[in-house]
Amino acid sequence: MYFANPMFFILVILIAFVVLLYFFRKQYKAVINSSNLLWYQAMNEWKASPWIQKLQHNLLFWLQIIALILLMMALVKPIWLSEGVKGGQLIWIVDTSATMSALNDDKPLIEQSKQQMKQLTDRLNDQEVTVIVAGTKPKILLNRESDINLIQKTIDGITVTYEHENIEKSVKLAESLVSNRATHIHIFSDSVKKDDLSDRIENASYEIHNAHGIQDNVALLSFGVAGKENRISGLVVIENQGEKSRTVPFVITSENQTVFQQKVTIPAGKRMVVNVPDLPQRRFYQALIKSGDKYSADDELTAVYSVLKPNVYALGEVNPFFIKGLETLGIKTVQMDQNSILGLKESGIILAEGIPVDVLPNMPAIYINKKQNSAELIELKEPIKGTDSSLMEYVDIDKTYIKYASTPITGNWENIVDSGNHPLIQTGSMNGQPVIILNFSLENTDWPLQPGFPIFLYNSYQWLSNQTGFLGYFQPGEEKWLQLEDHNTSMEIFNASGKSLSTLKLNKENFKAPYKPGIYQAVSEGQVYYFSVLLDDREKRPQSEASFILNGSKENKKDLALKPNDSMWFWLTCVVLLLLMVEWEVYRRGFRA
């Protein structure tokens, strides 16, 4: 301990002066009394409680002396040293990968790391702190900040991102920020090895805090579905990474329904392949193992069923030009009736003409709005114009002759081609499925003779195939530029439970996948897209390593960085104020010599 203002010790003179005042004050007063009978009672009371009597007699004096001593100590400002943090510049690298969500004593490993950072924050002595998140692309959250409140707030905002940690890039980024001051780099992770820091710089010391928590883990390594011979089958690989044989329930769900379940027994350190021979047709499936271990991020996987080249199923009185045009493009077309299409297990595209629109199957469709009654036909007299749409790319629709058009179907449709105020080709969705509507029959046009007709069929097939497929598989937080029809629209992201997560403008920003693994929906202009966020394979084989120090030695009492604490003067001043109030009460009650 030392004192910041030792010159205020001169106030001891004031304390001595107060003592002298009590020495030279009048001690007693002579009183003539005719009898000493009253003194017997006073002496008896004094002998019964001599210490209380003396204390009352001198209480005011001692209160004044104590108050002056404490006031002097507050003015000299005592400062004592406590354990601080080494390094003039501190850089903290935080691992936010999926394995940091594992539990240890019912607390995620990331919370243990955050607690360690907060403990270091309490020991800071005006040191600059830089915080880096070690994701796939390392990110600086805080740069050379000494504000304790801001550092604490930044630590509280750190969460698991499920990305695989890139310690090597994070360390290189940290080393690029090293100044000439003594730098101490702290890494908070669960499995950093010395080999990961083989190319470290020598003018910085490293302290690695590896948390422990993953034991006897059972992981779902892979899951996929495929269609074959009118059936959908699945394949699952489960690995027991523990030292004991485990029996775990395995379940496949889709749209909140269980479609497959089975108990599997996996020997210690082995893998098991589970074949699922027959699944009902769904857009996506979720595989889940109920392992009950401390690491749940690798207990679930999703798979999206997508037909890369779906068939076209013709319903009703479809014009032969449509069938010939599709076959010329190499697209398989199957003529079916209404009853057969209801029992179809495969995904595909409907080509319908001459049937009511409300009986269309719940599948993507090209619908020819054909009217049998001539009263519902409209003779076109205005020029035909098309919009800038991917459906009309390389299609010279303005050179096509169309004599009659049908009355359009009521609904929220987007006009792609029109003649005056009459829509000829429209797009939209029906029962959540994309639909292209032609408000004219080929009998009333020369379009099949134009070179743009097969191009339109190809564009329509590709457009509907993209709507029925999915955006793809993504890593947590992965960014990608999406090739959608209209980049000027917005896209809203929903999770499997229907909760809106974010909205983005396709013409201003890239698509960014959510961080948490699972199945998601992306809705743009009424079209629904599915995509899946998958855990990195490296996060399915968690490891634990011991903590260690590089370019430095373990601290002992002689090596500890010391932090001055100067808050005692404040508390001493508060005690002085309290004593002054007590002294006034003593004086008011007459407890004075």
XYZ file of C-alpha atoms in Angstrom:
593
model
C 0.000 0.000 0.000
C 1.043 3.594 -0.597
C -0.522 7.046 -0.324
C -1.294 9.356 -3.203
C -1.268 12.563 -1.065
C 1.035 11.960 1.939
C 1.316 15.710 2.589
C -2.129 15.600 4.240
C -0.602 13.680 7.152
C 0.162 17.177 8.474
C -3.450 17.167 9.678
C -2.225 15.147 12.682
C -1.453 18.563 14.168
C -5.189 19.324 14.115
C -5.900 16.058 15.907
C -3.285 16.903 18.577
C -4.849 20.356 18.981
C -8.277 18.794 19.715
C -6.648 16.524 22.342
C -4.988 19.521 23.985
C -8.325 21.321 24.145
C -9.694 18.432 26.216
C -6.623 18.501 28.509
C -7.022 22.172 29.379
C -10.784 22.270 29.723
C -12.399 22.646 33.137
C -12.649 19.212 34.742
C -15.151 19.762 37.530
C -17.172 22.362 39.391
C -17.117 22.856 43.237
C -20.558 22.426 44.756
C -21.357 22.899 48.474
C -23.635 20.110 49.666
C -24.913 19.767 53.232
C -25.158 15.971 53.004
C -23.367 13.175 51.221
C -26.369 10.849 51.150
C -27.067 11.646 47.502
C -23.497 10.696 46.522
C -23.942 7.138 47.746
C -26.595 6.513 45.080
C -24.429 8.115 42.360
C -21.355 6.061 43.348
C -23.371 2.840 43.366
C -24.613 3.503 39.820
C -21.082 4.346 38.658
C -19.656 1.125 40.169
C -22.450 -0.949 38.628
C -21.632 0.216 35.070
C -18.287 2.018 35.085
C -17.450 1.409 31.397
C -20.764 2.790 30.175
C -20.373 5.805 32.384
C -16.852 6.456 31.127
C -17.943 5.904 27.557
C -20.783 8.397 27.915
C -18.468 10.818 29.617
C -15.893 10.733 26.745
C -18.070 9.700 23.755
C -18.060 13.097 22.088
C -14.274 13.304 22.368
C -13.671 9.922 20.773
C -16.163 10.576 17.971
C -14.326 13.771 17.088
C -10.910 12.081 17.163
C -12.056 9.143 14.995
C -13.728 11.470 12.485
C -10.572 13.576 12.155
C -8.366 10.502 11.728
C -10.629 9.061 9.019
C -10.834 12.446 7.289
C -7.055 12.650 7.244
C -6.810 9.120 5.825
C -9.314 10.003 3.096
C -7.271 13.082 2.134
C -3.982 11.186 1.920
C -5.851 8.760 -0.409
C -4.476 5.277 0.453
C -3.875 3.019 -2.549
C -3.268 -0.733 -2.373
C -2.255 -3.165 -5.081
C -4.254 -6.192 -6.221
C -3.836 -8.788 -8.962
C -4.148 -7.254 -12.437
C -3.852 -8.487 -16.037
C -0.537 -8.828 -17.844
C 0.078 -6.870 -21.012
C -0.184 -3.275 -22.088
C -2.394 -4.367 -25.004
C -4.885 -7.230 -24.668
C -6.429 -9.180 -27.572
C -9.185 -11.674 -26.876
C -10.063 -14.277 -29.536
C -13.411 -15.955 -28.880
C -14.484 -19.270 -30.424
C -18.253 -19.168 -31.213
C -18.446 -22.486 -33.089
C -21.174 -25.078 -32.550
C -19.142 -27.080 -30.023
C -19.178 -24.054 -27.706
C -22.915 -24.722 -27.225
C -22.106 -27.981 -25.391
C -23.097 -28.056 -21.736
C -20.838 -28.367 -18.734
C -22.648 -28.273 -15.377
C -25.789 -27.232 -17.301
C -23.993 -24.147 -18.614
C -22.832 -23.724 -22.263
C -19.083 -23.548 -22.784
C -19.488 -20.116 -24.391
C -20.911 -18.824 -21.094
C -17.880 -20.150 -19.225
C -15.600 -18.294 -21.656
C -17.633 -15.114 -21.240
C -17.353 -15.450 -17.464
C -13.568 -15.719 -17.753
C -13.493 -12.585 -19.921
C -15.584 -10.696 -17.370
C -13.188 -11.709 -14.607
C -10.296 -10.340 -16.661
C -12.293 -7.158 -17.266
C -12.633 -6.589 -13.503
C -8.827 -6.701 -13.212
C -8.071 -4.250 -16.018
C -5.946 -1.203 -15.296
C -6.749 1.250 -18.143
C -5.543 -1.358 -20.643
C -6.761 -1.462 -24.231
C -8.823 -4.522 -25.188
C -9.514 -5.889 -28.682
C -12.179 -8.608 -29.105
C -12.166 -10.903 -32.179
C -14.789 -13.560 -32.998
C -13.050 -16.569 -34.571
C -15.688 -17.482 -37.165
C -15.162 -18.631 -40.738
C -14.286 -15.002 -41.421
C -12.788 -13.485 -38.246
C -14.609 -10.357 -37.130
C -13.422 -7.547 -34.852
C -16.111 -6.668 -32.314
C -14.025 -4.192 -30.320
C -10.774 -2.473 -31.200
C -8.428 -1.045 -28.553
C -11.164 -0.097 -26.131
C -10.530 0.802 -22.481
C -14.113 1.639 -21.448
C -15.073 -1.083 -18.950
C -18.817 -0.684 -19.527
C -18.439 -1.023 -23.302
C -16.213 -4.084 -22.897
C -18.766 -5.719 -20.594
C -21.588 -4.935 -23.041
C -19.619 -6.471 -25.934
C -18.966 -9.633 -23.927
C -22.669 -9.956 -23.081
C -23.540 -9.755 -26.803
C -21.356 -12.710 -27.843
C -23.399 -15.788 -28.821
C -22.786 -19.131 -30.536
C -22.837 -18.733 -34.357
C -22.404 -22.475 -35.183
C -19.641 -21.613 -37.688
C -16.470 -23.646 -37.623
C -13.777 -21.658 -35.860
C -10.834 -20.406 -37.885
C -8.208 -19.966 -35.176
C -5.327 -19.631 -37.627
C -6.842 -16.652 -39.476
C -8.006 -15.119 -36.206
C -4.502 -15.273 -34.732
C -3.035 -13.706 -37.888
C -5.604 -10.919 -37.649
C -4.727 -10.424 -33.974
C -1.015 -10.328 -34.740
C -1.610 -7.652 -37.381
C -3.041 -5.463 -34.609
C -0.065 -5.902 -32.280
C 1.644 -2.595 -31.464
C 5.020 -1.961 -29.915
C 3.546 -2.329 -26.447
C 3.685 -5.635 -24.563
C 0.793 -7.644 -26.019
C -0.976 -10.561 -24.382
C -3.327 -12.624 -26.596
C -6.032 -14.686 -24.862
C -7.839 -17.412 -26.846
C -11.133 -18.748 -25.463
C -12.049 -22.053 -27.112
C -12.403 -25.770 -26.367
C -9.882 -27.519 -28.606
C -6.988 -25.202 -29.557
C -3.693 -27.076 -29.859
C -0.116 -25.836 -29.870
C 0.155 -26.888 -33.522
C -2.563 -24.356 -34.381
C -0.185 -21.599 -33.234
C 3.009 -22.875 -34.833
C 3.553 -19.672 -36.871
C 2.965 -17.246 -34.003
C 5.023 -14.089 -33.565
C 7.560 -13.941 -30.755
C 6.853 -10.463 -29.402
C 3.455 -11.454 -27.993
C 2.510 -13.933 -25.289
C -0.423 -16.314 -25.684
C -2.754 -17.754 -23.085
C -5.209 -20.407 -24.265
C -8.314 -21.063 -22.175
C -9.761 -24.402 -23.345
C -13.114 -25.302 -21.816
C -14.111 -28.927 -21.268
C -17.598 -30.382 -21.509
C -18.140 -32.894 -24.345
C -17.983 -36.567 -23.383
C -19.605 -39.738 -24.766
C -21.027 -37.883 -27.762
C -23.340 -39.500 -30.334
C -23.437 -37.614 -33.651
C -25.674 -37.678 -36.713
C -23.026 -37.486 -39.449
C -25.123 -37.449 -42.640
C -28.692 -37.682 -43.886
C -30.064 -37.684 -47.423
C -33.161 -38.641 -49.402
C -33.618 -39.644 -53.042
C -36.445 -40.758 -55.313
C -36.304 -44.033 -57.213
C -39.029 -46.138 -58.828
C -41.863 -44.044 -57.459
C -40.430 -44.302 -53.943
C -38.459 -41.973 -51.694
C -35.778 -43.586 -49.587
C -33.426 -42.190 -46.974
C -29.939 -42.971 -45.722
C -28.554 -41.985 -42.306
C -25.094 -42.376 -40.755
C -24.833 -42.258 -36.937
C -21.542 -42.375 -34.995
C -20.947 -43.241 -31.356
C -17.875 -41.251 -30.283
C -18.022 -42.460 -26.677
C -16.399 -45.362 -24.895
C -19.635 -47.271 -24.202
C -22.260 -48.856 -26.416
C -25.351 -46.652 -26.758
C -28.970 -47.268 -27.736
C -30.682 -44.138 -28.993
C -34.110 -43.432 -30.537
C -33.922 -42.317 -34.183
C -36.826 -40.342 -35.683
C -37.597 -38.752 -39.072
C -40.244 -36.027 -39.084
C -41.766 -33.830 -41.769
C -44.232 -30.982 -41.386
C -44.698 -31.790 -37.666
C -45.479 -35.455 -38.401
C -43.373 -38.483 -37.544
C -42.822 -40.515 -40.730
C -40.231 -42.996 -39.420
C -38.871 -44.078 -36.028
C -36.555 -46.791 -34.802
C -34.198 -47.526 -31.905
C -30.600 -48.131 -32.931
C -27.751 -49.621 -30.906
C -24.276 -48.375 -31.778
C -21.095 -49.966 -30.374
C -18.479 -47.728 -28.787
C -16.385 -45.847 -31.332
C -18.366 -47.235 -34.295
C -20.654 -45.941 -37.029
C -24.003 -47.322 -38.089
C -25.812 -46.869 -41.409
C -29.619 -46.817 -41.200
C -31.598 -47.391 -44.399
C -35.104 -45.961 -44.603
C -36.730 -47.788 -47.546
C -39.997 -45.898 -47.977
C -40.894 -42.343 -47.026
C -44.025 -40.368 -47.912
C -43.423 -37.567 -50.379
C -42.639 -34.325 -48.592
C -40.721 -31.194 -49.452
C -38.248 -31.681 -46.625
C -37.376 -34.150 -43.858
C -35.728 -33.789 -40.447
C -33.695 -36.613 -38.903
C -33.253 -36.560 -35.133
C -31.487 -38.732 -32.580
C -32.409 -38.377 -28.918
C -28.968 -39.102 -27.510
C -29.330 -37.190 -24.243
C -25.653 -36.143 -24.324
C -24.260 -32.718 -23.499
C -23.844 -31.702 -27.157
C -27.133 -31.424 -29.050
C -26.058 -29.432 -32.132
C -25.094 -32.628 -34.009
C -28.290 -34.490 -33.086
C -30.372 -33.158 -35.982
C -30.016 -32.938 -39.770
C -32.367 -31.813 -42.534
C -32.739 -32.936 -46.130
C -34.736 -31.326 -48.930
C -36.274 -33.551 -51.587
C -35.768 -32.042 -55.017
C -36.285 -33.421 -58.490
C -33.596 -31.965 -60.742
C -35.542 -32.677 -63.932
C -39.218 -33.134 -63.060
C -41.690 -34.695 -65.459
C -44.596 -32.781 -66.987
C -48.046 -34.292 -66.444
C -50.728 -33.262 -68.944
C -54.322 -32.988 -67.740
C -57.427 -32.324 -69.832
C -57.556 -31.460 -73.526
C -53.997 -30.203 -73.889
C -53.113 -28.892 -77.350
C -50.658 -31.278 -79.102
C -48.334 -28.354 -79.870
C -47.523 -28.139 -76.157
C -46.645 -31.847 -76.002
C -44.510 -31.723 -79.169
C -42.750 -28.572 -78.033
C -41.783 -30.081 -74.672
C -40.643 -33.372 -76.204
C -38.496 -31.437 -78.678
C -36.720 -29.946 -75.656
C -36.137 -33.425 -74.197
C -38.701 -32.985 -71.416
C -40.708 -36.100 -70.610
C -44.466 -35.481 -70.813
C -47.018 -37.952 -69.456
C -50.759 -37.789 -70.218
C -52.792 -38.537 -67.081
C -56.346 -38.290 -65.849
C -57.591 -36.579 -62.697
C -57.787 -39.763 -60.594
C -54.284 -40.929 -61.521
C -52.666 -37.622 -60.659
C -54.045 -37.739 -57.099
C -52.130 -40.956 -56.354
C -48.884 -39.710 -57.885
C -45.901 -39.953 -55.494
C -43.370 -38.115 -57.632
C -42.983 -34.370 -57.883
C -43.532 -32.727 -61.240
C -45.198 -29.942 -63.230
C -48.835 -29.904 -64.306
C -49.837 -28.826 -67.851
C -53.610 -28.351 -67.782
C -56.154 -27.174 -70.340
C -59.924 -27.458 -70.486
C -60.440 -28.227 -66.777
C -61.601 -25.882 -63.971
C -58.773 -24.084 -62.257
C -60.026 -25.020 -58.775
C -59.458 -28.756 -59.398
C -55.758 -28.382 -60.191
C -53.523 -30.652 -58.068
C -51.318 -28.995 -55.468
C -48.318 -28.870 -57.807
C -46.624 -26.212 -59.969
C -48.619 -25.737 -63.151
C -48.937 -24.193 -66.615
C -52.658 -23.533 -66.933
C -54.308 -22.666 -70.278
C -57.409 -20.653 -69.465
C -59.606 -22.001 -72.274
C -63.216 -20.815 -72.585
C -65.717 -22.964 -74.435
C -68.336 -20.230 -74.551
C -67.642 -17.698 -77.302
C -69.334 -15.016 -75.186
C -66.403 -15.189 -72.769
C -63.862 -14.583 -75.552
C -62.495 -11.126 -76.208
C -61.223 -10.047 -79.605
C -57.833 -8.378 -79.349
C -57.235 -5.157 -81.238
C -54.334 -3.627 -79.294
C -50.651 -4.490 -79.917
C -49.191 -7.308 -77.836
C -46.473 -6.233 -75.413
C -44.309 -8.218 -73.022
C -42.502 -7.197 -69.843
C -38.886 -7.716 -68.866
C -39.361 -11.165 -67.363
C -37.231 -14.292 -67.421
C -40.215 -16.128 -68.965
C -40.107 -13.884 -72.030
C -36.340 -13.846 -72.474
C -35.494 -14.289 -76.215
C -39.240 -14.571 -76.988
C -40.478 -12.044 -79.583
C -44.065 -12.107 -78.375
C -44.869 -8.780 -80.066
C -44.611 -10.551 -83.467
C -47.242 -13.122 -82.486
C -50.808 -12.925 -83.752
C -53.573 -13.675 -81.230
C -57.169 -13.240 -82.356
C -59.165 -14.070 -79.213
C -58.345 -14.125 -75.520
C -60.241 -15.493 -72.543
C -61.622 -13.573 -69.611
C -58.853 -13.568 -66.946
C -59.183 -15.509 -63.716
C -59.807 -13.427 -60.628
C -56.781 -13.337 -58.358
C -53.568 -11.575 -57.399
C -51.550 -12.191 -60.564
C -48.592 -10.477 -62.182
C -49.080 -9.575 -65.858
C -46.215 -10.745 -68.079
C -47.810 -10.200 -71.515
C -50.884 -8.087 -72.294
C -52.791 -6.466 -75.119
C -54.002 -3.065 -74.047
C -55.645 -3.642 -70.662
C -56.203 -7.329 -71.236
C -53.662 -9.738 -69.641
C -52.529 -12.622 -71.838
C -49.838 -14.349 -69.741
C -49.801 -14.115 -65.945
C -47.803 -15.599 -63.074
C -48.568 -16.074 -59.402
C -49.175 -18.722 -56.800
C -52.106 -20.968 -55.994
C -52.234 -22.947 -52.742
C -48.588 -22.073 -52.215
C -47.548 -23.442 -55.636
C -46.257 -21.332 -58.559
C -48.582 -21.084 -61.569
C -48.262 -19.686 -65.131
C -51.603 -18.785 -66.732
C -52.192 -18.384 -70.500
C -55.453 -16.523 -71.150
C -55.730 -17.743 -74.752
C -55.821 -21.009 -76.696
C -53.259 -22.011 -79.282
C -56.095 -22.515 -81.757
C -56.588 -18.751 -81.827
C -52.948 -17.846 -82.464
C -49.985 -18.530 -84.739
C -47.589 -18.740 -81.793
C -46.634 -22.438 -82.319
C -45.234 -21.402 -85.703
C -42.980 -18.777 -84.153
C -39.411 -19.654 -82.996
C -40.164 -18.046 -79.640
C -42.773 -20.685 -78.687
C -40.365 -23.525 -77.691
C -38.153 -20.923 -76.005
C -41.129 -19.863 -73.892
C -41.820 -23.497 -72.972
C -38.194 -23.959 -71.942
C -38.193 -20.743 -69.864
C -41.453 -21.760 -68.184
C -40.132 -25.237 -67.396
C -36.958 -23.831 -65.853
C -38.864 -21.196 -63.909
C -41.305 -23.708 -62.434
C -38.493 -26.174 -61.704
C -36.634 -23.512 -59.744
C -39.760 -22.719 -57.766
C -40.298 -26.366 -56.881
C -36.655 -26.938 -55.992
C -34.684 -25.296 -53.222
C -32.025 -22.638 -52.851
C -29.479 -25.196 -51.755
C -27.490 -26.260 -48.705
C -25.656 -23.573 -46.757
C -23.120 -23.379 -43.974
C -24.162 -21.303 -40.928
C -23.982 -17.601 -41.824
C -22.860 -18.291 -45.412
C -23.374 -15.430 -47.865
C -24.329 -16.021 -51.496
C -25.683 -14.055 -54.444
C -29.002 -15.615 -55.487
C -29.919 -15.952 -59.149
C -33.645 -15.268 -58.925
C -35.983 -13.906 -61.507
C -36.353 -10.415 -60.071
C -33.509 -8.876 -58.091
C -35.535 -5.745 -57.353
C -37.795 -7.511 -54.870
C -37.383 -8.231 -51.181
C -37.008 -11.644 -49.570
C -38.233 -12.637 -46.111
C -36.675 -15.547 -44.219
C -38.777 -17.824 -41.966
C -37.764 -20.718 -39.732
C -39.550 -24.083 -39.652
C -42.086 -22.832 -37.089
C -43.069 -19.867 -39.300
C -41.286 -17.127 -37.341
C -39.923 -14.283 -39.463
C -36.160 -13.921 -38.988
C -35.057 -11.217 -41.424
C -35.837 -9.331 -44.621
C -33.319 -8.413 -47.316
C -33.303 -6.451 -50.571
C -31.983 -8.647 -53.369
C -30.701 -5.683 -55.387
C -28.688 -4.240 -52.494
C -27.410 -7.127 -50.405
C -26.383 -10.751 -50.646
C -28.439 -13.569 -49.260
C -27.087 -14.597 -45.852
C -28.115 -17.903 -44.349
C -29.143 -18.061 -40.682
C -26.573 -19.325 -38.215
C -28.564 -22.062 -36.519
C -28.748 -25.357 -38.482
C -32.193 -26.407 -39.707
C -34.743 -26.048 -42.499
C -35.875 -22.563 -43.567
C -38.242 -20.871 -45.988
C -37.497 -17.842 -48.157
C -40.527 -15.990 -49.530
C -40.171 -13.539 -52.417
C -43.060 -12.116 -54.433
C -45.367 -14.870 -53.229
C -42.934 -17.641 -54.196
C -41.731 -20.036 -51.498
C -38.167 -21.373 -51.569
C -36.710 -23.944 -49.195
C -33.116 -24.193 -48.086
C -31.207 -26.055 -45.434
C -28.450 -24.877 -43.072
C -26.075 -27.722 -42.239
C -23.505 -28.037 -39.494
C -19.889 -28.189 -40.634
C -18.634 -31.794 -40.580
C -15.711 -30.735 -38.356
C -18.232 -29.655 -35.710
C -19.612 -33.195 -35.566
C -16.379 -34.565 -34.095
C -15.746 -32.389 -31.040
C -12.471 -32.551 -29.143
C -11.205 -31.222 -25.823
C -7.707 -29.941 -25.124
C -5.931 -28.676 -22.006
C -5.240 -24.982 -21.467
C -1.661 -23.759 -21.926
C 0.579 -20.683 -22.206
C 3.031 -19.798 -24.986
C 5.869 -17.252 -25.032
C 5.495 -16.846 -21.281
C 5.622 -18.683 -17.973
C 2.923 -19.495 -15.484
C 2.374 -16.592 -13.167
C 3.564 -16.619 -9.576
C 3.206 -13.920 -6.957
C 6.353 -12.152 -8.107
C 5.239 -12.091 -11.737
C 1.671 -10.916 -11.172
C 0.631 -7.685 -12.822
C -0.573 -5.316 -10.100
C -3.589 -3.071 -10.278
C -3.857 0.014 -8.013
C -7.152 0.442 -6.175
C -7.916 3.940 -4.902
C -11.581 3.674 -3.919
C -10.937 3.619 -0.143
C -11.038 7.418 0.150
C -14.662 7.427 -0.961
C -15.758 4.942 1.693
C -13.703 6.724 4.366
C -15.465 9.976 3.520
C -18.847 8.252 3.828
C -17.892 6.965 7.296
C -16.801 10.492 8.331
C -20.185 11.893 7.312
C -21.905 9.157 9.320
C -19.774 9.957 12.387
C -20.659 13.644 12.099
C -24.350 12.773 12.237
C -23.750 10.512 15.295
C -21.723 13.268 16.986
C -24.527 15.756 16.500
C -27.018 13.308 18.064
C -24.656 12.752 21.022
C -24.299 16.491 21.519
C -28.067 16.998 21.270
C -28.773 14.345 23.930
C -26.201 15.816 26.261
C -23.656 12.961 26.289
C -20.743 15.302 26.788
C -18.222 15.900 29.478
